[in-house]
PDB file of C-alpha atoms in Angstrom:
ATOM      1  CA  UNK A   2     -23.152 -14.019   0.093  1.00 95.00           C
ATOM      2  CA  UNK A   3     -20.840 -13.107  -3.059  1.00 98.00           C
ATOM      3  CA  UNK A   4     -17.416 -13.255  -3.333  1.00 98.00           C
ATOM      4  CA  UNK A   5     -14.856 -11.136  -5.888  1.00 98.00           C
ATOM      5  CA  UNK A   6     -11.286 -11.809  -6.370  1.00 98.00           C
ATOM      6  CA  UNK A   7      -9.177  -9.518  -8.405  1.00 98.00           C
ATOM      7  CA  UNK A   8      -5.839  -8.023  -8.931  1.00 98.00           C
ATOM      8  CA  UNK A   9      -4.900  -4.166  -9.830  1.00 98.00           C
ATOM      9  CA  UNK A  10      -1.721  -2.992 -11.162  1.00 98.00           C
ATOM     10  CA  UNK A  11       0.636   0.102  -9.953  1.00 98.00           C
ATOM     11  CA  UNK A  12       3.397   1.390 -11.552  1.00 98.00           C
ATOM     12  CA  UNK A  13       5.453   3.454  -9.312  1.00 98.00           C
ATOM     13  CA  UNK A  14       7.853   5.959  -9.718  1.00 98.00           C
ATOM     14  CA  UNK A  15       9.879   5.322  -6.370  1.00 97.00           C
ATOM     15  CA  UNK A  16       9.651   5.542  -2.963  1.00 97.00           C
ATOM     16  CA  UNK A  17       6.935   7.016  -1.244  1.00 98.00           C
ATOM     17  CA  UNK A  18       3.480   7.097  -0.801  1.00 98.00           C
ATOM     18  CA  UNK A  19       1.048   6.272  -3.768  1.00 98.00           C
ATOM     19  CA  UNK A  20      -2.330   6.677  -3.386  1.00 98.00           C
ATOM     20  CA  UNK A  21      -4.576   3.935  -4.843  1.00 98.00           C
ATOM     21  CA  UNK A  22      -7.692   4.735  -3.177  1.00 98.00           C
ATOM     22  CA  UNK A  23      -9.838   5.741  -6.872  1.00 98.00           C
ATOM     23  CA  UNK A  24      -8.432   2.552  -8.384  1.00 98.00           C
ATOM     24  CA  UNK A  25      -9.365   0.248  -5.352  1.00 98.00           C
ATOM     25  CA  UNK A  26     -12.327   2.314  -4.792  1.00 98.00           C
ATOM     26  CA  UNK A  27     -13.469   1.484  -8.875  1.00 98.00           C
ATOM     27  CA  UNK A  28     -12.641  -2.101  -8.231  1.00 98.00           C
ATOM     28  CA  UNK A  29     -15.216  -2.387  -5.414  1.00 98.00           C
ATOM     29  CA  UNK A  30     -17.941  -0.472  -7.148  1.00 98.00           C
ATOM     30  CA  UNK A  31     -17.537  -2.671 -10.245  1.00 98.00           C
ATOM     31  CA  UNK A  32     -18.011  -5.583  -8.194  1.00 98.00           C
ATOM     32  CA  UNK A  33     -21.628  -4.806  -7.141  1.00 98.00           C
ATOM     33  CA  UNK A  34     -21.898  -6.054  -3.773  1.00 98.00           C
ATOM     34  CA  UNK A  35     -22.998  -3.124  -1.948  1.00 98.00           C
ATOM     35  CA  UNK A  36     -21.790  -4.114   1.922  1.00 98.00           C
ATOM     36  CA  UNK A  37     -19.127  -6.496   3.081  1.00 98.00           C
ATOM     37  CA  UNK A  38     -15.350  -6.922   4.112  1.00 99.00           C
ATOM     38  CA  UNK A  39     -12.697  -5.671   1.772  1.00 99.00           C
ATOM     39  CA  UNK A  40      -9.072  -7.331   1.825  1.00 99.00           C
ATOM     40  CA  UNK A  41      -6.229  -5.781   0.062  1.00 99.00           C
ATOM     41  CA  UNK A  42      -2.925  -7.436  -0.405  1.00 98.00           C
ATOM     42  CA  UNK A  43       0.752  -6.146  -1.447  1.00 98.00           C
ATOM     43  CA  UNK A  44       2.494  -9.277  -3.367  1.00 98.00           C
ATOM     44  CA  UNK A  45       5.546  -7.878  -2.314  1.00 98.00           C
ATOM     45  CA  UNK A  46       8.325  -7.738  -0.004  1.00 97.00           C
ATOM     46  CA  UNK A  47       9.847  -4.432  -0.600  1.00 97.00           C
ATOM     47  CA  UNK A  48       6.536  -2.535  -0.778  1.00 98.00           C
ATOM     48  CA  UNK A  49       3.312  -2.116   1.794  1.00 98.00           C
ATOM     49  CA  UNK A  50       0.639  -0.426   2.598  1.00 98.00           C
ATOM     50  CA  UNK A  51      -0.748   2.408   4.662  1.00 98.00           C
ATOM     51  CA  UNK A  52      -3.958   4.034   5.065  1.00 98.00           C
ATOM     52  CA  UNK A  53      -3.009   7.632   5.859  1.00 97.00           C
ATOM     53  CA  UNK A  54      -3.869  11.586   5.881  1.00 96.00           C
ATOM     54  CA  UNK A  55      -5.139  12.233   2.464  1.00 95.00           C
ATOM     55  CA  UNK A  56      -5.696  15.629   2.295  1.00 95.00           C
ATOM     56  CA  UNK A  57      -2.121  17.503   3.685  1.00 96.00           C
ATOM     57  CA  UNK A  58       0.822  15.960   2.225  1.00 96.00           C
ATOM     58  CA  UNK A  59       3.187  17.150   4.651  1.00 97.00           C
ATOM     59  CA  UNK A  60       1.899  14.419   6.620  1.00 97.00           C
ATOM     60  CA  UNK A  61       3.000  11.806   4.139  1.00 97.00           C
ATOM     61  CA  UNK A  62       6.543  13.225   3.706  1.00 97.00           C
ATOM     62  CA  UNK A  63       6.704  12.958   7.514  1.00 98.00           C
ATOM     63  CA  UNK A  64       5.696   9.682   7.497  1.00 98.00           C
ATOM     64  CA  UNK A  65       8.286   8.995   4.646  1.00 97.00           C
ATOM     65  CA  UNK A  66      11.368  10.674   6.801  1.00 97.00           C
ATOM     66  CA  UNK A  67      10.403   8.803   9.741  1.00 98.00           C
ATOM     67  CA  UNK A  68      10.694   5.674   8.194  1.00 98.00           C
ATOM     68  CA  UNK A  69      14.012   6.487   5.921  1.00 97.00           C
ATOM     69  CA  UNK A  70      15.429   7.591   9.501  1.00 97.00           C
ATOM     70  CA  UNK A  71      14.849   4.384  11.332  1.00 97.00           C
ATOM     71  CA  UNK A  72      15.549   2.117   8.551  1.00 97.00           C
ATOM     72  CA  UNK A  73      18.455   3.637   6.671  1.00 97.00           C
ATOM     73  CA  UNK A  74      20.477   2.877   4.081  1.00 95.00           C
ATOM     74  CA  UNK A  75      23.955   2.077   3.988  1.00 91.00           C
ATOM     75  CA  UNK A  76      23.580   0.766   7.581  1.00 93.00           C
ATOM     76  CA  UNK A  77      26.177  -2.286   7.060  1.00 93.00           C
ATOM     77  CA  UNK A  78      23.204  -4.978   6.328  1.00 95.00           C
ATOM     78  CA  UNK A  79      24.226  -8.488   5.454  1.00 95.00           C
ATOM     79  CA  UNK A  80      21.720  -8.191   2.924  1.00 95.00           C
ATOM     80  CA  UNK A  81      22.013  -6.136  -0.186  1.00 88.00           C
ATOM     81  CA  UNK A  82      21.809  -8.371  -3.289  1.00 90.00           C
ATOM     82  CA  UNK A  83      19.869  -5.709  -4.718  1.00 92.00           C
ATOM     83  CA  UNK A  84      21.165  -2.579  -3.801  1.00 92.00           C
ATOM     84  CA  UNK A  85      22.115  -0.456  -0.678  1.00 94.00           C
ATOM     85  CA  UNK A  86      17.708   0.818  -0.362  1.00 95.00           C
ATOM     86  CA  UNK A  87      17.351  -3.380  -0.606  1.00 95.00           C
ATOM     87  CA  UNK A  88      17.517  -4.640   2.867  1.00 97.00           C
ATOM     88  CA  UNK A  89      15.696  -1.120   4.124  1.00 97.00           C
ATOM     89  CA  UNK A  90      12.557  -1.687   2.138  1.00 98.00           C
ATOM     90  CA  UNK A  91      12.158  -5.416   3.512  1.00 97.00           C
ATOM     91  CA  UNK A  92      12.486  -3.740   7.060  1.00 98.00           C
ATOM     92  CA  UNK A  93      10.287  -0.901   5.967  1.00 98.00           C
ATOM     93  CA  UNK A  94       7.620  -3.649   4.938  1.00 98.00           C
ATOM     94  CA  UNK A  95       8.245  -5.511   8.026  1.00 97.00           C
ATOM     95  CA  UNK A  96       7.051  -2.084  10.253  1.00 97.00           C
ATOM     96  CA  UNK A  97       4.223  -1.366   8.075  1.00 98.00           C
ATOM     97  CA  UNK A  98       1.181  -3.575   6.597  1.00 98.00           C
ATOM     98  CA  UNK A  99       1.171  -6.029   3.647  1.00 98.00           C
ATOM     99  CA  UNK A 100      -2.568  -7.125   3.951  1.00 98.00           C
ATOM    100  CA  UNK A 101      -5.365  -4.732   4.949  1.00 98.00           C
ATOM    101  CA  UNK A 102      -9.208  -5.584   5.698  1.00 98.00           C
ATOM    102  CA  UNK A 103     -11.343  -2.309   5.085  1.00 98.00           C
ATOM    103  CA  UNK A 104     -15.104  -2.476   6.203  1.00 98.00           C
ATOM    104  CA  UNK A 105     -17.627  -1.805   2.174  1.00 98.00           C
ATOM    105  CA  UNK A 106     -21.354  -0.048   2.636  1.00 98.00           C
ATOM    106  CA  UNK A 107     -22.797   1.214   0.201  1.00 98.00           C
ATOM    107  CA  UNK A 108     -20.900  -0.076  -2.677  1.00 98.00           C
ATOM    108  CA  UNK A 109     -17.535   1.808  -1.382  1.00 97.00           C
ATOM    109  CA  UNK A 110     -14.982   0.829   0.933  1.00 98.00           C
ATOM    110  CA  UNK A 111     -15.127   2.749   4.401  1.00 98.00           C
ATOM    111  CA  UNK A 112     -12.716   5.200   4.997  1.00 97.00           C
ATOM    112  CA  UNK A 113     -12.215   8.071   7.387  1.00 96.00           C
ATOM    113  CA  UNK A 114     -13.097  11.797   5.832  1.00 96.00           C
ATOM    114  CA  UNK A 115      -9.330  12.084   5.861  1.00 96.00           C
ATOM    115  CA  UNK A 116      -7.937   8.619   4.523  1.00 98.00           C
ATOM    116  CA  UNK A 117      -7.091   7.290   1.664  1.00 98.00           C
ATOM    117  CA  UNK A 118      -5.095   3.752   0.649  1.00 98.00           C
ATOM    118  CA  UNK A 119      -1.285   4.085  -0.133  1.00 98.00           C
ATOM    119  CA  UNK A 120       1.093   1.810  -1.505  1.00 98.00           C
ATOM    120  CA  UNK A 121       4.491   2.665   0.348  1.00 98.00           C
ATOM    121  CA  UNK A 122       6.976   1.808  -1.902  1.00 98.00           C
ATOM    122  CA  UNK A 123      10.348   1.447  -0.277  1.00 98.00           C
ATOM    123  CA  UNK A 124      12.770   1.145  -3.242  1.00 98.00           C
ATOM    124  CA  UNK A 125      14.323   3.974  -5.037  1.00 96.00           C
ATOM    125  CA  UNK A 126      13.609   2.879  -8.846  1.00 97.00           C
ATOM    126  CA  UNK A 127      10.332   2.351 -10.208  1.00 98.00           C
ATOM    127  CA  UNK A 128       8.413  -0.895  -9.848  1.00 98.00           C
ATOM    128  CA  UNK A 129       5.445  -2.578 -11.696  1.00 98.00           C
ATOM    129  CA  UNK A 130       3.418  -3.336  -7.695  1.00 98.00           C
ATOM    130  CA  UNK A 131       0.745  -5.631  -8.084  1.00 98.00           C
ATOM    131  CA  UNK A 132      -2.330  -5.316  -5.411  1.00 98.00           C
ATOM    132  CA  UNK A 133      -4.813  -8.607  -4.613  1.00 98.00           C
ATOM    133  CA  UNK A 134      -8.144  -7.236  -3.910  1.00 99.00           C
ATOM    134  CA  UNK A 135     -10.748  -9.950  -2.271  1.00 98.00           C
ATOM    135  CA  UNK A 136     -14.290  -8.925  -1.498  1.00 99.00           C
ATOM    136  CA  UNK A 137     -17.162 -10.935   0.176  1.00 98.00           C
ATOM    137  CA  UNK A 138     -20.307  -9.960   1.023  1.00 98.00           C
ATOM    138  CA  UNK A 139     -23.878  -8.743  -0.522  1.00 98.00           C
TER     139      UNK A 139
END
């Protein structure tokens, strides 16, 4: 039994859905170990992620409205220190996923024909998101 630890780096242009299923996907492969249990982790609070639809992006802009409509902006939060989209993307984050554990055979991680790995970013400016990656197995 092996272990890898890592970390990869997104820059993002602002909110929405960003896949990083190549990058994660590279990480694993570079790692060797053919089968085992995958964990990725946001190391933020104003950011997630999702595995979603990856080949019609009209489902990811859905996904996106739904959650600007039931965490909105300008909602008269006690919290805004950084902005009116600040207390919405720590609610956003709250709904959705921070850590993920994705099942790796075959030297890749398991996904579904139609899934990839998104980081939902739920600020309006760009952020530097960094992603922990953790991978045991053989």
């Amino acid at each position: 039994m092996r272990q890898e630890i890592g970390e990869l780096t997104f820059d993002t242009p602002g909110q929405g859905l960003h896949d990083c299923t190549r990058a994660v996907n590279r990480w694993v492969a570079a790692t060797g170990i053919t089968t085992g249990l995958l964990t990725v982790f946001v190391r933020h609070t104003s950011a997630s992620l999702l595995i979603q639809e990856n080949a019609a992006p009209a489902a990811r802009r859905d996904v996106e409205r739904y959650f600007a409509k039931i965490a909105p902006e300008n909602a008269g939060y006690e919290h805004d220190d950084e902005g009116s989209d600040d207390m919405p993307a720590h609610l956003r984050a709250a709904l959705t996923a921070t850590s993920l554990s994705i099942p790796v055979a075959d030297g890749e991680p398991v996904f579904g024909t139609w899934q990839g790995l998104y980081l939902f970013e739920h600020r309006r400016a760009a952020h530097r998101r960094l992603i922990a990656v953790h991978l045991i197995g053989e």
